[in-house]
Amino acid sequence: MHARMFRLTAGAALLAAAGALAVALPAAQAAPDRGGRDGWVPVDGMKVDLQVLAINDLHGALEPPTGSNGELTHENEDGTTETITAGGVEYLATGLREAREGERRSVTVAAGDLIGATPLLSGLFHDEPTIEALNELEMDVAGVGNHEFDEGWEELIRLQEGGCHPEDGCYAEDREFEGSNFPYLAANVVDEDTGEPILEPYAIENLNGIKVGFIGVTLEGTADIVTQEGIEGLEFLDEVETINHYTDELADRGVNAVIALIHEGGYPASPAYNADCGTDGANLSGPITEIAANTDARVDALVTGHTHQPYVCSVPDPAGNDRLVTSAASNGRLFTELNMTYDRRVKDIVRTSVEGTNQVVDREQEPAADLTELLDRWNELAAPVADAPIGWISEDITGRGTGTPEFPLGDLIADAQLAHALELDPEADLALMNPGGVRADLTYAASGDEGDGVVTYGEGFTVQPFSNTVNLVDLTGEQLLAVLHEQVTGVNEASPKILQPSAGLAYTLDLTRSGADRIVADTVTVGGEPLDPAATYRVAVNSFLAGGGDGFATLAEGGNPLVGDDDMAVLGAYLTANSSEGSPLSAPAADRITVVE
């Protein structure tokens, strides 16, 4: 917990570059009445129906995502499972609009990472296409996630307020970016000098005469997983303490119906989006369980994200009462539909009435024409860059969706970075790639007109959208072992982050052990030779890792730094140099780490 005194205000302060200018944002004011839909039937004279539709971790997946990023596990009645495809904002729009039909009081919300780590169609234009798509989806309010800070908090403000990009300008002569029609909430993201949130901490939605408060927070550990220069001067506070504080403030304003939008999540026992998660929280693990158990009992539901998992679970609140905790996976494959009763007498949601389901964004439904038009317009601008071929593959090269600590695409990227490092310094020994930086698979099937096996620039960008550089640092053998330990200790102990190794590094990962012992030290080899604690090794990592990101603090201590090219350019150059139409690349074996289950 942070021993910080919160100021009792719903206003937000933004620091200008000099750190002195405060800008007030209007989001915490009561929103306009969004009622007026037909077909509403009251439960009784004092009770009305309320619908909340929620998404999370869209990551700018405007077009139907490919590979594992576009798949869901469906559980059949007999307990067997099957894989289905889903996603795409044209279909998400249709699904949301159909869900709202006949609902007099409906609100659409999100729990962070709507932008950032996005495919080329959005990333090439600094995520303006995604914001415009969310406006068309009638997004009402969104909490921030860690990826909202990928280009810095000032860029996040621009995406909310509008205006041309400060460097790239406007992308069409006759159009200026207007910004989001919805407020972003950042209750626990504060200026470290003033203690004030950089954006509004909450929003009050007036839904045809009833008021519902939404509090938005990102994970307290955001600073550990984003580029430091983008969050300079910011502090990320404890999620529970922050939500409880603003629950008090909302109560002081007469708002008792409260829903938290939390960019932190958990891991359900079953990967199926429609699996029964139970009513006692036993089938959900991860950071959100502790948050849910300690968040003020007056909060009526927790809409969560970050882990990209699908679940609708009930976790007891501090009073011992059931409370829904939900997540709609990622990439727009699902949306969560929450239905509940609001009691006018107590001005609150009837907790026992809250029900939730995750709805599949089915690609068999009719796509929304306005979203199709939006995609066509941006695709036309992106086509000259996106459609250029950069390589050829003979099969799918899978990323994190493989479900194993080491995966083929991670090894391929690490090999590409080592090849670039050797061009910079012939003494380079190995490369390490963070698994979270691999955002998609490379799929053999054509995504457009390029033909099967062709890797386009757009597909490569979808895999590596962060514009990191490939950096070289010196590490002693002792430091390199410490980096390997950091994969499974500290902030990564509960959910290990296994760095993807280039050729030249090998070791055993023993998952039957605990803590640092999971890295079997005497099995670590570099270039086929046992690791020498006293030797110096030249290691390539991306700039995010070089700054200590993802909990790898030891990498930030590396000496003799050298900055190389953009990581996407490095991947493209490697694919071009090592593949051709007649000799495509096959998937690496992903056998550099020996895993003991």
Coordinates of C-alpha atoms in Angstrom, one line a residue:
M1 CA 0.0 0.0 0.0
H2 CA 1.1 3.6 -0.6
A3 CA 1.1 5.8 2.4
R4 CA -0.3 8.6 0.2
M5 CA -3.0 11.1 1.2
F6 CA -5.6 11.4 -1.5
R7 CA -7.1 14.8 -2.2
L8 CA -10.8 14.8 -2.1
T9 CA -11.4 16.0 -5.6
A10 CA -12.7 14.5 -8.8
G11 CA -10.7 17.0 -10.8
A12 CA -7.5 16.0 -12.6
A13 CA -4.3 17.8 -13.1
L14 CA -2.0 17.5 -16.1
L15 CA 1.6 18.6 -15.8
A16 CA 2.9 20.5 -18.8
A17 CA 6.5 19.8 -19.9
A18 CA 7.8 22.2 -17.3
G19 CA 5.6 20.5 -14.7
A20 CA 3.5 23.5 -13.8
L21 CA 0.4 23.8 -15.9
A22 CA -2.9 22.1 -14.6
V23 CA -5.6 21.3 -17.1
A24 CA -9.1 20.4 -15.9
L25 CA -10.9 17.6 -17.7
P26 CA -14.7 17.2 -17.6
A27 CA -15.1 13.5 -17.4
A28 CA -16.1 13.2 -13.8
Q29 CA -19.1 15.4 -14.3
A30 CA -22.4 13.7 -14.8
A31 CA -22.6 12.4 -18.3
P32 CA -25.5 13.3 -20.6
D33 CA -28.5 11.1 -20.4
R34 CA -28.0 8.1 -22.7
G35 CA -31.5 6.6 -22.4
G36 CA -34.3 6.7 -24.9
R37 CA -34.3 3.0 -26.1
D38 CA -37.6 1.3 -26.7
G39 CA -38.8 -1.9 -25.2
W40 CA -38.0 -1.5 -21.5
V41 CA -40.3 -3.2 -19.0
P42 CA -39.7 -2.3 -15.3
V43 CA -39.2 -5.0 -12.8
D44 CA -41.6 -3.1 -10.5
G45 CA -42.3 0.5 -9.8
M46 CA -39.0 1.2 -8.1
K47 CA -36.7 -1.2 -9.9
V48 CA -35.3 -0.9 -13.4
D49 CA -33.0 -3.0 -15.6
L50 CA -29.4 -2.0 -16.3
Q51 CA -27.1 -3.4 -18.9
V52 CA -23.3 -3.1 -19.0
L53 CA -21.3 -4.2 -22.1
A54 CA -17.6 -4.5 -21.6
I55 CA -14.4 -5.2 -23.5
N56 CA -10.7 -5.2 -22.6
D57 CA -7.3 -5.5 -24.3
L58 CA -8.5 -4.7 -27.8
H59 CA -5.0 -3.7 -28.8
G60 CA -6.2 -2.1 -32.0
A61 CA -7.2 -5.4 -33.5
L62 CA -9.5 -3.7 -36.0
E63 CA -9.4 -6.4 -38.6
P64 CA -10.2 -10.0 -37.8
P65 CA -7.1 -11.2 -35.9
T66 CA -5.3 -14.2 -37.3
G67 CA -3.6 -17.2 -35.7
S68 CA -4.1 -17.9 -32.0
N69 CA -4.9 -14.2 -31.5
G70 CA -8.2 -14.8 -33.3
E71 CA -9.2 -18.1 -31.7
L72 CA -11.3 -19.1 -28.7
T73 CA -11.8 -22.4 -26.9
H74 CA -15.4 -23.4 -26.7
E75 CA -16.6 -26.0 -24.2
N76 CA -19.3 -28.3 -25.5
E77 CA -22.1 -29.8 -23.2
D78 CA -20.3 -33.2 -23.1
G79 CA -17.1 -31.5 -21.8
T80 CA -15.2 -31.7 -25.0
T81 CA -13.7 -28.6 -26.5
E82 CA -13.3 -27.1 -29.9
T83 CA -11.5 -24.1 -31.4
I84 CA -13.6 -21.3 -33.0
T85 CA -12.5 -18.1 -34.7
A86 CA -13.7 -14.7 -33.6
G87 CA -13.0 -10.9 -33.6
G88 CA -12.9 -7.9 -35.9
V89 CA -14.5 -4.5 -35.1
E90 CA -17.0 -4.8 -37.9
Y91 CA -18.5 -7.8 -36.1
L92 CA -17.9 -6.4 -32.7
A93 CA -20.0 -3.4 -33.6
T94 CA -22.8 -5.6 -34.8
G95 CA -22.7 -7.7 -31.7
L96 CA -22.8 -4.7 -29.4
R97 CA -25.6 -3.1 -31.3
E98 CA -27.7 -6.2 -31.2
A99 CA -27.1 -6.6 -27.5
R100 CA -28.3 -3.1 -26.9
E101 CA -31.6 -3.6 -28.7
G102 CA -34.6 -3.1 -26.4
E103 CA -32.4 -1.9 -23.6
R104 CA -33.4 1.4 -22.2
R105 CA -30.4 1.7 -20.0
S106 CA -27.2 0.4 -21.5
V107 CA -23.6 1.5 -21.1
T108 CA -20.5 0.3 -22.9
V109 CA -17.2 0.3 -21.0
A110 CA -13.6 -1.0 -21.2
A111 CA -10.8 -2.1 -18.9
G112 CA -7.7 -0.8 -20.6
D113 CA -5.2 -1.7 -23.4
L114 CA -7.6 -0.6 -26.1
I115 CA -4.6 0.9 -27.9
G116 CA -0.9 0.1 -27.9
A117 CA 0.8 -3.1 -29.2
T118 CA -1.4 -2.6 -32.2
P119 CA -1.3 -4.0 -35.8
L120 CA 0.0 -1.8 -38.5
L121 CA -3.4 -0.5 -39.6
S122 CA -3.7 1.3 -36.2
G123 CA 0.0 1.6 -35.1
L124 CA 1.1 3.3 -38.3
F125 CA -1.2 6.1 -37.5
H126 CA -0.5 6.4 -33.8
D127 CA -3.8 4.5 -33.0
E128 CA -6.1 7.2 -34.3
P129 CA -8.0 4.5 -36.3
T130 CA -8.7 2.6 -33.1
I131 CA -10.0 5.6 -31.3
E132 CA -12.3 6.4 -34.3
A133 CA -13.5 2.8 -34.3
L134 CA -14.3 3.0 -30.5
N135 CA -16.3 6.1 -31.1
E136 CA -18.3 4.2 -33.7
L137 CA -18.8 1.4 -31.2
E138 CA -20.4 4.0 -28.9
M139 CA -17.8 3.5 -26.1
D140 CA -19.0 5.4 -23.1
V141 CA -16.0 5.2 -20.7
A142 CA -12.7 3.4 -20.5
G143 CA -10.0 2.8 -17.9
V144 CA -6.4 3.0 -18.9
G145 CA -4.1 0.1 -19.2
N146 CA -0.3 -0.1 -19.3
H147 CA -0.3 0.0 -23.1
E148 CA -2.1 3.3 -23.2
F149 CA 1.3 4.7 -22.1
D150 CA 3.3 3.1 -24.9
E151 CA 3.9 6.5 -26.6
G152 CA 3.8 8.5 -23.4
W153 CA 1.1 10.1 -21.3
E154 CA 1.1 13.3 -23.4
E155 CA 0.2 11.3 -26.5
L156 CA -2.6 9.6 -24.5
I157 CA -4.0 13.1 -23.7
R158 CA -3.9 13.9 -27.5
L159 CA -5.8 10.8 -28.3
Q160 CA -8.5 11.9 -25.9
E161 CA -8.6 15.6 -26.8
G162 CA -7.8 15.4 -30.5
G163 CA -5.6 17.2 -32.9
C164 CA -2.9 16.3 -35.4
H165 CA 0.1 14.3 -34.3
P166 CA 2.9 16.7 -33.2
E167 CA 5.5 15.1 -35.6
D168 CA 3.5 13.3 -38.3
G169 CA 0.7 15.8 -38.6
C170 CA -2.7 14.9 -40.1
Y171 CA -3.1 11.9 -42.3
A172 CA -5.7 13.4 -44.7
E173 CA -5.9 16.9 -46.0
D174 CA -9.6 17.3 -45.4
R175 CA -9.7 15.7 -41.9
E176 CA -8.4 16.5 -38.5
F177 CA -8.4 13.9 -35.8
E178 CA -11.1 14.7 -33.3
G179 CA -10.1 12.6 -30.4
S180 CA -12.2 10.2 -28.3
N181 CA -15.9 10.7 -27.6
F182 CA -15.4 8.9 -24.3
P183 CA -13.3 9.7 -21.2
Y184 CA -10.3 7.7 -20.3
L185 CA -10.0 7.2 -16.5
A186 CA -6.8 6.9 -14.6
A187 CA -7.6 7.1 -10.8
N188 CA -4.3 5.5 -9.7
V189 CA -2.0 7.3 -12.2
V190 CA -0.8 10.4 -10.5
D191 CA 1.7 13.1 -10.9
E192 CA 4.5 12.3 -8.4
D193 CA 4.8 15.9 -7.3
T194 CA 1.1 16.9 -6.8
G195 CA -0.5 13.5 -6.1
E196 CA -3.3 14.3 -8.6
P197 CA -4.5 11.9 -11.2
I198 CA -3.4 12.8 -14.7
L199 CA -6.9 12.0 -16.0
E200 CA -10.2 11.9 -14.4
P201 CA -10.4 9.1 -11.7
Y202 CA -14.0 8.3 -12.3
A203 CA -17.1 9.0 -14.5
I204 CA -20.7 9.2 -13.5
E205 CA -23.0 7.9 -16.2
N206 CA -26.6 9.2 -16.1
L207 CA -28.6 6.4 -17.7
N208 CA -32.1 7.7 -18.2
G209 CA -32.4 9.0 -14.6
I210 CA -30.2 6.6 -12.7
K211 CA -26.5 7.3 -11.9
V212 CA -23.7 4.7 -12.1
G213 CA -20.1 5.5 -11.2
F214 CA -17.2 3.9 -13.0
I215 CA -13.7 4.0 -11.4
G216 CA -10.7 3.2 -13.7
V217 CA -7.3 2.0 -12.6
T218 CA -4.4 0.2 -14.2
L219 CA -2.2 -2.3 -12.5
E220 CA 0.1 -0.8 -9.8
G221 CA 3.1 -2.5 -11.6
T222 CA 2.6 -0.6 -14.8
A223 CA 5.9 1.2 -14.3
D224 CA 7.7 -2.2 -14.5
I225 CA 6.3 -3.0 -17.9
V226 CA 6.4 0.2 -19.9
T227 CA 9.1 2.4 -21.4
Q228 CA 10.3 4.7 -18.6
E229 CA 10.5 7.8 -20.7
G230 CA 6.8 7.6 -21.4
I231 CA 5.9 7.7 -17.7
E232 CA 8.5 10.1 -16.4
G233 CA 7.0 12.0 -13.4
L234 CA 4.2 9.6 -12.9
E235 CA 3.4 7.3 -10.0
F236 CA 1.1 4.3 -10.0
L237 CA -0.8 3.7 -6.8
D238 CA -2.3 0.6 -5.2
E239 CA -5.4 -0.5 -7.0
V240 CA -7.5 -1.4 -4.0
E241 CA -6.6 1.7 -1.9
T242 CA -7.5 3.9 -4.9
I243 CA -10.8 2.2 -5.7
N244 CA -11.9 2.3 -2.1
H245 CA -11.0 6.0 -1.8
Y246 CA -13.1 7.0 -4.9
T247 CA -15.9 4.7 -3.8
D248 CA -16.1 6.9 -0.7
E249 CA -16.1 10.0 -2.9
L250 CA -18.8 8.7 -5.2
A251 CA -20.9 7.9 -2.1
D252 CA -20.4 11.5 -0.9
R253 CA -21.9 12.6 -4.3
G254 CA -24.9 10.4 -3.8
V255 CA -23.7 7.6 -6.2
N256 CA -24.0 4.2 -4.7
A257 CA -24.0 2.1 -7.9
V258 CA -20.3 1.6 -8.6
I259 CA -18.4 -0.6 -11.1
A260 CA -14.6 -0.8 -11.2
L261 CA -12.7 -1.0 -14.4
I262 CA -9.4 -2.6 -13.5
H263 CA -6.5 -3.3 -15.9
E264 CA -5.3 -6.3 -13.9
G265 CA -6.6 -9.8 -14.2
G266 CA -6.5 -13.5 -13.4
Y267 CA -6.2 -17.0 -14.8
P268 CA -9.3 -19.2 -14.9
A269 CA -9.0 -22.9 -14.3
S270 CA -10.4 -23.6 -17.8
P271 CA -9.3 -21.8 -21.0
A272 CA -12.8 -22.1 -22.4
Y273 CA -14.6 -18.7 -22.6
N274 CA -17.9 -20.4 -21.6
A275 CA -16.6 -22.6 -18.8
D276 CA -18.4 -22.5 -15.4
C277 CA -16.1 -20.5 -13.1
G278 CA -18.0 -21.3 -9.9
T279 CA -19.2 -19.1 -7.2
D280 CA -16.5 -19.1 -4.6
G281 CA -13.4 -17.8 -6.5
A282 CA -11.7 -21.2 -6.3
N283 CA -11.5 -21.5 -10.1
L284 CA -9.7 -18.1 -10.6
S285 CA -6.1 -17.4 -9.7
G286 CA -3.7 -14.5 -10.2
P287 CA -3.5 -10.9 -8.9
I288 CA -7.1 -10.0 -9.4
T289 CA -8.2 -12.4 -6.7
E290 CA -6.5 -10.5 -3.9
I291 CA -7.8 -7.2 -5.4
A292 CA -11.3 -8.5 -5.5
A293 CA -11.2 -9.9 -2.0
N294 CA -10.1 -6.5 -0.6
T295 CA -12.0 -4.0 -2.8
D296 CA -14.8 -2.2 -1.0
A297 CA -18.0 -4.3 -0.8
R298 CA -20.0 -1.3 -2.1
V299 CA -18.4 -1.9 -5.5
D300 CA -21.0 -3.9 -7.4
A301 CA -18.8 -5.6 -10.1
L302 CA -15.2 -5.7 -11.3
V303 CA -14.5 -5.5 -15.0
T304 CA -10.9 -6.6 -15.5
G305 CA -8.2 -7.2 -18.2
H306 CA -4.5 -7.5 -18.8
T307 CA -4.1 -11.3 -18.7
H308 CA -6.0 -11.7 -22.0
Q309 CA -8.1 -14.5 -20.4
P310 CA -11.9 -15.1 -20.7
Y311 CA -13.8 -15.5 -17.4
V312 CA -17.0 -14.6 -15.6
C313 CA -16.3 -15.6 -12.1
S314 CA -17.8 -14.9 -8.7
V315 CA -15.3 -13.9 -5.9
P316 CA -16.5 -13.1 -2.4
D317 CA -16.1 -9.4 -1.4
P318 CA -14.8 -8.3 2.0
A319 CA -18.3 -8.8 3.4
G320 CA -18.4 -12.4 2.2
N321 CA -21.0 -11.7 -0.5
D322 CA -20.6 -13.0 -4.1
R323 CA -19.4 -10.4 -6.6
L324 CA -18.8 -10.8 -10.3
V325 CA -15.3 -10.5 -11.7
T326 CA -15.2 -10.5 -15.5
S327 CA -12.8 -10.4 -18.5
A328 CA -13.5 -10.6 -22.2
A329 CA -10.1 -12.2 -23.3
S330 CA -8.5 -9.8 -25.9
N331 CA -8.4 -8.6 -29.5
G332 CA -12.2 -8.0 -29.6
R333 CA -13.0 -11.8 -29.7
L334 CA -15.5 -11.4 -26.9
F335 CA -17.6 -8.8 -25.1
T336 CA -19.0 -9.3 -21.6
E337 CA -22.7 -8.7 -21.2
L338 CA -23.7 -7.8 -17.6
N339 CA -27.4 -7.5 -16.7
M340 CA -28.6 -6.3 -13.4
T341 CA -31.4 -4.6 -11.5
Y342 CA -31.1 -1.0 -10.1
D343 CA -33.3 -0.2 -7.1
R344 CA -34.4 3.5 -7.1
R345 CA -35.2 3.4 -3.3
V346 CA -31.5 2.8 -2.3
K347 CA -30.1 4.2 -5.5
D348 CA -28.0 1.1 -5.9
I349 CA -27.6 -2.1 -7.9
V350 CA -29.1 -5.2 -6.4
R351 CA -26.1 -7.3 -6.1
T352 CA -27.9 -10.6 -6.2
S353 CA -29.4 -9.6 -9.6
V354 CA -26.0 -9.2 -11.4
E355 CA -25.5 -11.8 -14.1
G356 CA -22.8 -12.0 -16.7
T357 CA -21.9 -13.9 -19.9
N358 CA -19.1 -13.6 -22.4
Q359 CA -20.5 -13.2 -25.9
V360 CA -18.6 -14.4 -28.9
V361 CA -17.8 -11.9 -31.7
D362 CA -19.0 -14.2 -34.4
R363 CA -17.7 -13.6 -37.9
E364 CA -20.7 -15.2 -39.4
Q365 CA -22.9 -12.2 -38.5
E366 CA -23.3 -9.2 -40.8
P367 CA -20.4 -6.7 -40.5
A368 CA -21.3 -3.2 -39.6
A369 CA -21.1 -1.1 -42.7
D370 CA -19.8 2.1 -41.0
L371 CA -16.9 0.2 -39.5
T372 CA -16.2 -1.4 -42.9
E373 CA -16.0 2.0 -44.4
L374 CA -13.7 3.2 -41.6
L375 CA -11.3 0.3 -42.2
D376 CA -11.3 0.8 -45.9
R377 CA -10.4 4.4 -45.6
W378 CA -7.4 3.7 -43.3
N379 CA -6.4 0.6 -45.3
E380 CA -6.1 2.7 -48.4
L381 CA -3.6 5.0 -46.6
A382 CA -1.7 2.1 -45.1
A383 CA -1.6 -0.2 -48.2
P384 CA 1.7 1.0 -49.8
V385 CA 3.6 0.2 -46.6
A386 CA 1.5 -2.7 -45.3
D387 CA 1.4 -4.9 -48.4
A388 CA 5.2 -4.9 -49.2
P389 CA 6.6 -8.4 -48.9
I390 CA 9.5 -8.9 -46.5
G391 CA 10.0 -12.7 -46.4
W392 CA 8.6 -16.2 -47.0
I393 CA 7.7 -19.0 -44.6
S394 CA 6.8 -22.6 -45.2
E395 CA 4.5 -23.1 -42.2
D396 CA 2.9 -21.2 -39.3
I397 CA 5.5 -19.8 -36.9
T398 CA 3.7 -19.5 -33.7
G399 CA 4.2 -17.1 -30.8
R400 CA 2.8 -17.0 -27.3
G401 CA -0.3 -18.9 -28.3
T402 CA 1.9 -22.0 -28.5
G403 CA 1.4 -22.2 -24.7
T404 CA 5.0 -23.3 -24.0
P405 CA 7.8 -21.4 -22.1
E406 CA 9.8 -21.2 -25.4
F407 CA 8.1 -20.8 -28.7
P408 CA 9.2 -20.8 -32.3
L409 CA 8.6 -17.2 -33.2
G410 CA 10.4 -16.0 -30.1
D411 CA 13.5 -17.9 -31.2
L412 CA 13.2 -16.5 -34.7
I413 CA 13.1 -12.9 -33.4
A414 CA 16.0 -13.6 -31.0
D415 CA 18.0 -15.0 -33.9
A416 CA 17.2 -12.0 -36.0
Q417 CA 18.4 -9.7 -33.2
L418 CA 21.6 -11.7 -32.8
A419 CA 22.3 -11.4 -36.5
H420 CA 21.9 -7.7 -36.3
A421 CA 24.1 -7.5 -33.2
L422 CA 26.9 -9.4 -35.0
E423 CA 26.8 -6.8 -37.7
L424 CA 27.3 -4.1 -35.0
D425 CA 29.8 -6.1 -33.0
P426 CA 31.4 -9.4 -34.1
E427 CA 31.9 -10.3 -30.5
A428 CA 28.1 -10.5 -29.8
D429 CA 27.3 -13.8 -28.0
L430 CA 23.5 -14.1 -27.7
A431 CA 20.1 -12.3 -27.8
L432 CA 17.1 -12.4 -25.5
M433 CA 13.6 -11.4 -26.4
N434 CA 10.8 -10.7 -24.0
P435 CA 7.7 -12.9 -24.6
G436 CA 5.3 -10.1 -24.2
G437 CA 6.8 -8.3 -27.1
V438 CA 5.7 -11.0 -29.5
R439 CA 2.2 -9.9 -30.3
A440 CA 1.0 -12.3 -33.0
D441 CA 1.9 -15.4 -35.0
L442 CA 3.3 -15.5 -38.5
T443 CA 0.7 -17.5 -40.4
Y444 CA 1.3 -19.4 -43.7
A445 CA -2.2 -18.7 -45.1
A446 CA -2.4 -15.4 -47.0
S447 CA -4.2 -12.6 -45.1
G448 CA -4.8 -10.7 -48.3
D449 CA -3.8 -10.9 -52.0
E450 CA -0.1 -11.5 -51.2
G451 CA -0.3 -15.3 -51.5
D452 CA 0.3 -18.2 -49.0
G453 CA 3.6 -18.1 -47.2
V454 CA 4.4 -14.4 -48.0
V455 CA 5.2 -12.3 -44.9
T456 CA 4.2 -8.7 -45.5
Y457 CA 5.4 -5.7 -43.7
G458 CA 2.0 -5.3 -42.1
E459 CA 2.2 -8.9 -40.7
G460 CA 5.6 -8.3 -39.4
F461 CA 4.6 -5.1 -37.7
T462 CA 1.7 -6.9 -36.0
V463 CA 4.2 -9.2 -34.5
Q464 CA 6.6 -6.4 -33.3
P465 CA 4.7 -3.1 -33.1
F466 CA 6.6 -1.2 -30.4
S467 CA 9.4 0.5 -32.4
N468 CA 12.0 -0.6 -29.9
T469 CA 15.7 -0.6 -30.9
V470 CA 18.0 -3.6 -30.7
N471 CA 20.7 -2.7 -28.1
L472 CA 23.9 -4.4 -27.1
V473 CA 25.2 -4.5 -23.5
D474 CA 28.0 -6.3 -21.6
L475 CA 27.0 -8.7 -18.8
T476 CA 29.2 -10.8 -16.7
G477 CA 28.3 -14.4 -16.4
E478 CA 27.1 -13.8 -12.9
Q479 CA 24.8 -11.0 -14.2
L480 CA 23.5 -13.2 -17.1
L481 CA 22.6 -15.9 -14.6
A482 CA 20.8 -13.2 -12.5
V483 CA 18.8 -12.2 -15.6
L484 CA 17.7 -15.8 -16.1
H485 CA 16.7 -15.9 -12.4
E486 CA 14.6 -12.8 -12.8
Q487 CA 12.5 -14.8 -15.2
V488 CA 11.1 -16.8 -12.3
T489 CA 11.6 -14.6 -9.2
G490 CA 10.6 -11.2 -7.9
V491 CA 7.7 -9.6 -9.9
N492 CA 7.8 -12.6 -12.3
E493 CA 7.7 -15.4 -9.7
A494 CA 4.0 -15.9 -9.7
S495 CA 3.7 -15.7 -13.5
P496 CA 7.2 -16.4 -15.1
K497 CA 8.3 -14.4 -18.1
I498 CA 10.6 -16.7 -20.0
L499 CA 13.0 -14.8 -22.3
Q500 CA 13.2 -16.2 -25.8
P501 CA 16.8 -17.3 -26.5
S502 CA 18.8 -17.0 -29.6
A503 CA 21.0 -19.7 -30.9
G504 CA 24.0 -19.9 -28.6
L505 CA 22.2 -20.0 -25.2
A506 CA 20.9 -23.2 -23.7
Y507 CA 19.8 -24.3 -20.2
T508 CA 17.2 -26.4 -18.2
L509 CA 14.1 -24.9 -16.7
D510 CA 12.8 -27.1 -14.0
L511 CA 9.2 -26.2 -13.2
T512 CA 9.0 -28.7 -10.4
R513 CA 11.3 -26.5 -8.3
S514 CA 10.5 -23.1 -6.9
G515 CA 12.1 -19.6 -7.0
A516 CA 15.5 -19.2 -8.6
D517 CA 16.2 -22.9 -8.4
R518 CA 13.9 -23.3 -11.4
I519 CA 16.9 -22.2 -13.5
V520 CA 19.3 -25.1 -13.2
A521 CA 22.5 -23.1 -13.0
D522 CA 25.0 -25.8 -14.0
T523 CA 23.1 -26.5 -17.2
V524 CA 23.5 -22.9 -18.6
T525 CA 25.8 -22.8 -21.7
V526 CA 26.8 -20.0 -24.0
G527 CA 28.2 -21.1 -27.4
G528 CA 28.2 -24.7 -26.2
E529 CA 30.5 -23.9 -23.2
P530 CA 29.5 -23.8 -19.5
L531 CA 28.6 -20.3 -18.3
D532 CA 31.6 -18.6 -16.7
P533 CA 30.5 -16.3 -13.9
A534 CA 33.6 -14.1 -14.3
A535 CA 33.5 -13.8 -18.1
T536 CA 32.0 -10.9 -20.0
Y537 CA 29.2 -11.7 -22.5
R538 CA 27.9 -9.4 -25.2
V539 CA 24.1 -9.6 -25.1
A540 CA 21.5 -8.2 -27.5
V541 CA 18.1 -7.1 -26.1
N542 CA 15.5 -4.6 -27.2
S543 CA 15.5 -1.1 -25.7
F544 CA 12.5 -2.0 -23.4
L545 CA 14.5 -4.8 -21.8
A546 CA 17.6 -2.7 -21.8
G547 CA 15.8 -0.2 -19.5
G548 CA 14.9 -3.0 -17.0
G549 CA 11.4 -3.6 -18.3
D550 CA 9.3 -6.6 -17.4
G551 CA 11.2 -6.9 -14.1
F552 CA 14.7 -7.5 -15.6
A553 CA 16.5 -4.9 -13.5
T554 CA 19.9 -6.5 -14.1
L555 CA 19.7 -5.8 -17.8
A556 CA 19.6 -2.1 -17.0
E557 CA 23.0 -2.5 -15.3
G558 CA 24.7 -3.8 -18.5
G559 CA 27.9 -2.0 -19.5
N560 CA 29.3 -0.7 -22.8
P561 CA 25.9 0.0 -24.4
L562 CA 25.4 0.2 -28.1
V563 CA 22.1 1.2 -29.8
G564 CA 21.2 -0.6 -33.1
D565 CA 18.3 -0.4 -35.5
D566 CA 14.5 -0.6 -35.0
D567 CA 13.5 -4.1 -34.0
M568 CA 10.8 -4.4 -36.8
A569 CA 13.4 -3.3 -39.4
V570 CA 15.8 -5.9 -37.9
L571 CA 13.1 -8.7 -38.2
G572 CA 12.3 -7.6 -41.8
A573 CA 15.9 -7.6 -42.8
Y574 CA 16.5 -11.1 -41.3
L575 CA 13.5 -12.5 -43.1
T576 CA 14.5 -11.0 -46.4
A577 CA 18.1 -12.2 -46.1
N578 CA 17.2 -15.7 -45.0
S579 CA 14.2 -16.7 -47.1
S580 CA 12.9 -16.6 -50.6
E581 CA 9.9 -17.8 -52.5
G582 CA 11.8 -20.9 -53.5
S583 CA 13.4 -21.4 -50.1
P584 CA 11.0 -20.3 -47.4
L585 CA 11.8 -20.3 -43.7
S586 CA 10.5 -23.1 -41.5
A587 CA 9.6 -22.7 -37.8
P588 CA 12.6 -23.1 -35.4
A589 CA 12.4 -26.2 -33.2
A590 CA 12.2 -24.1 -30.0
D591 CA 14.5 -26.6 -28.2
R592 CA 17.0 -24.3 -26.6
I593 CA 15.4 -24.5 -23.2
T594 CA 14.9 -28.0 -21.8
V595 CA 11.7 -27.8 -19.7
V596 CA 11.1 -30.2 -16.8
E597 CA 7.3 -30.1 -16.1

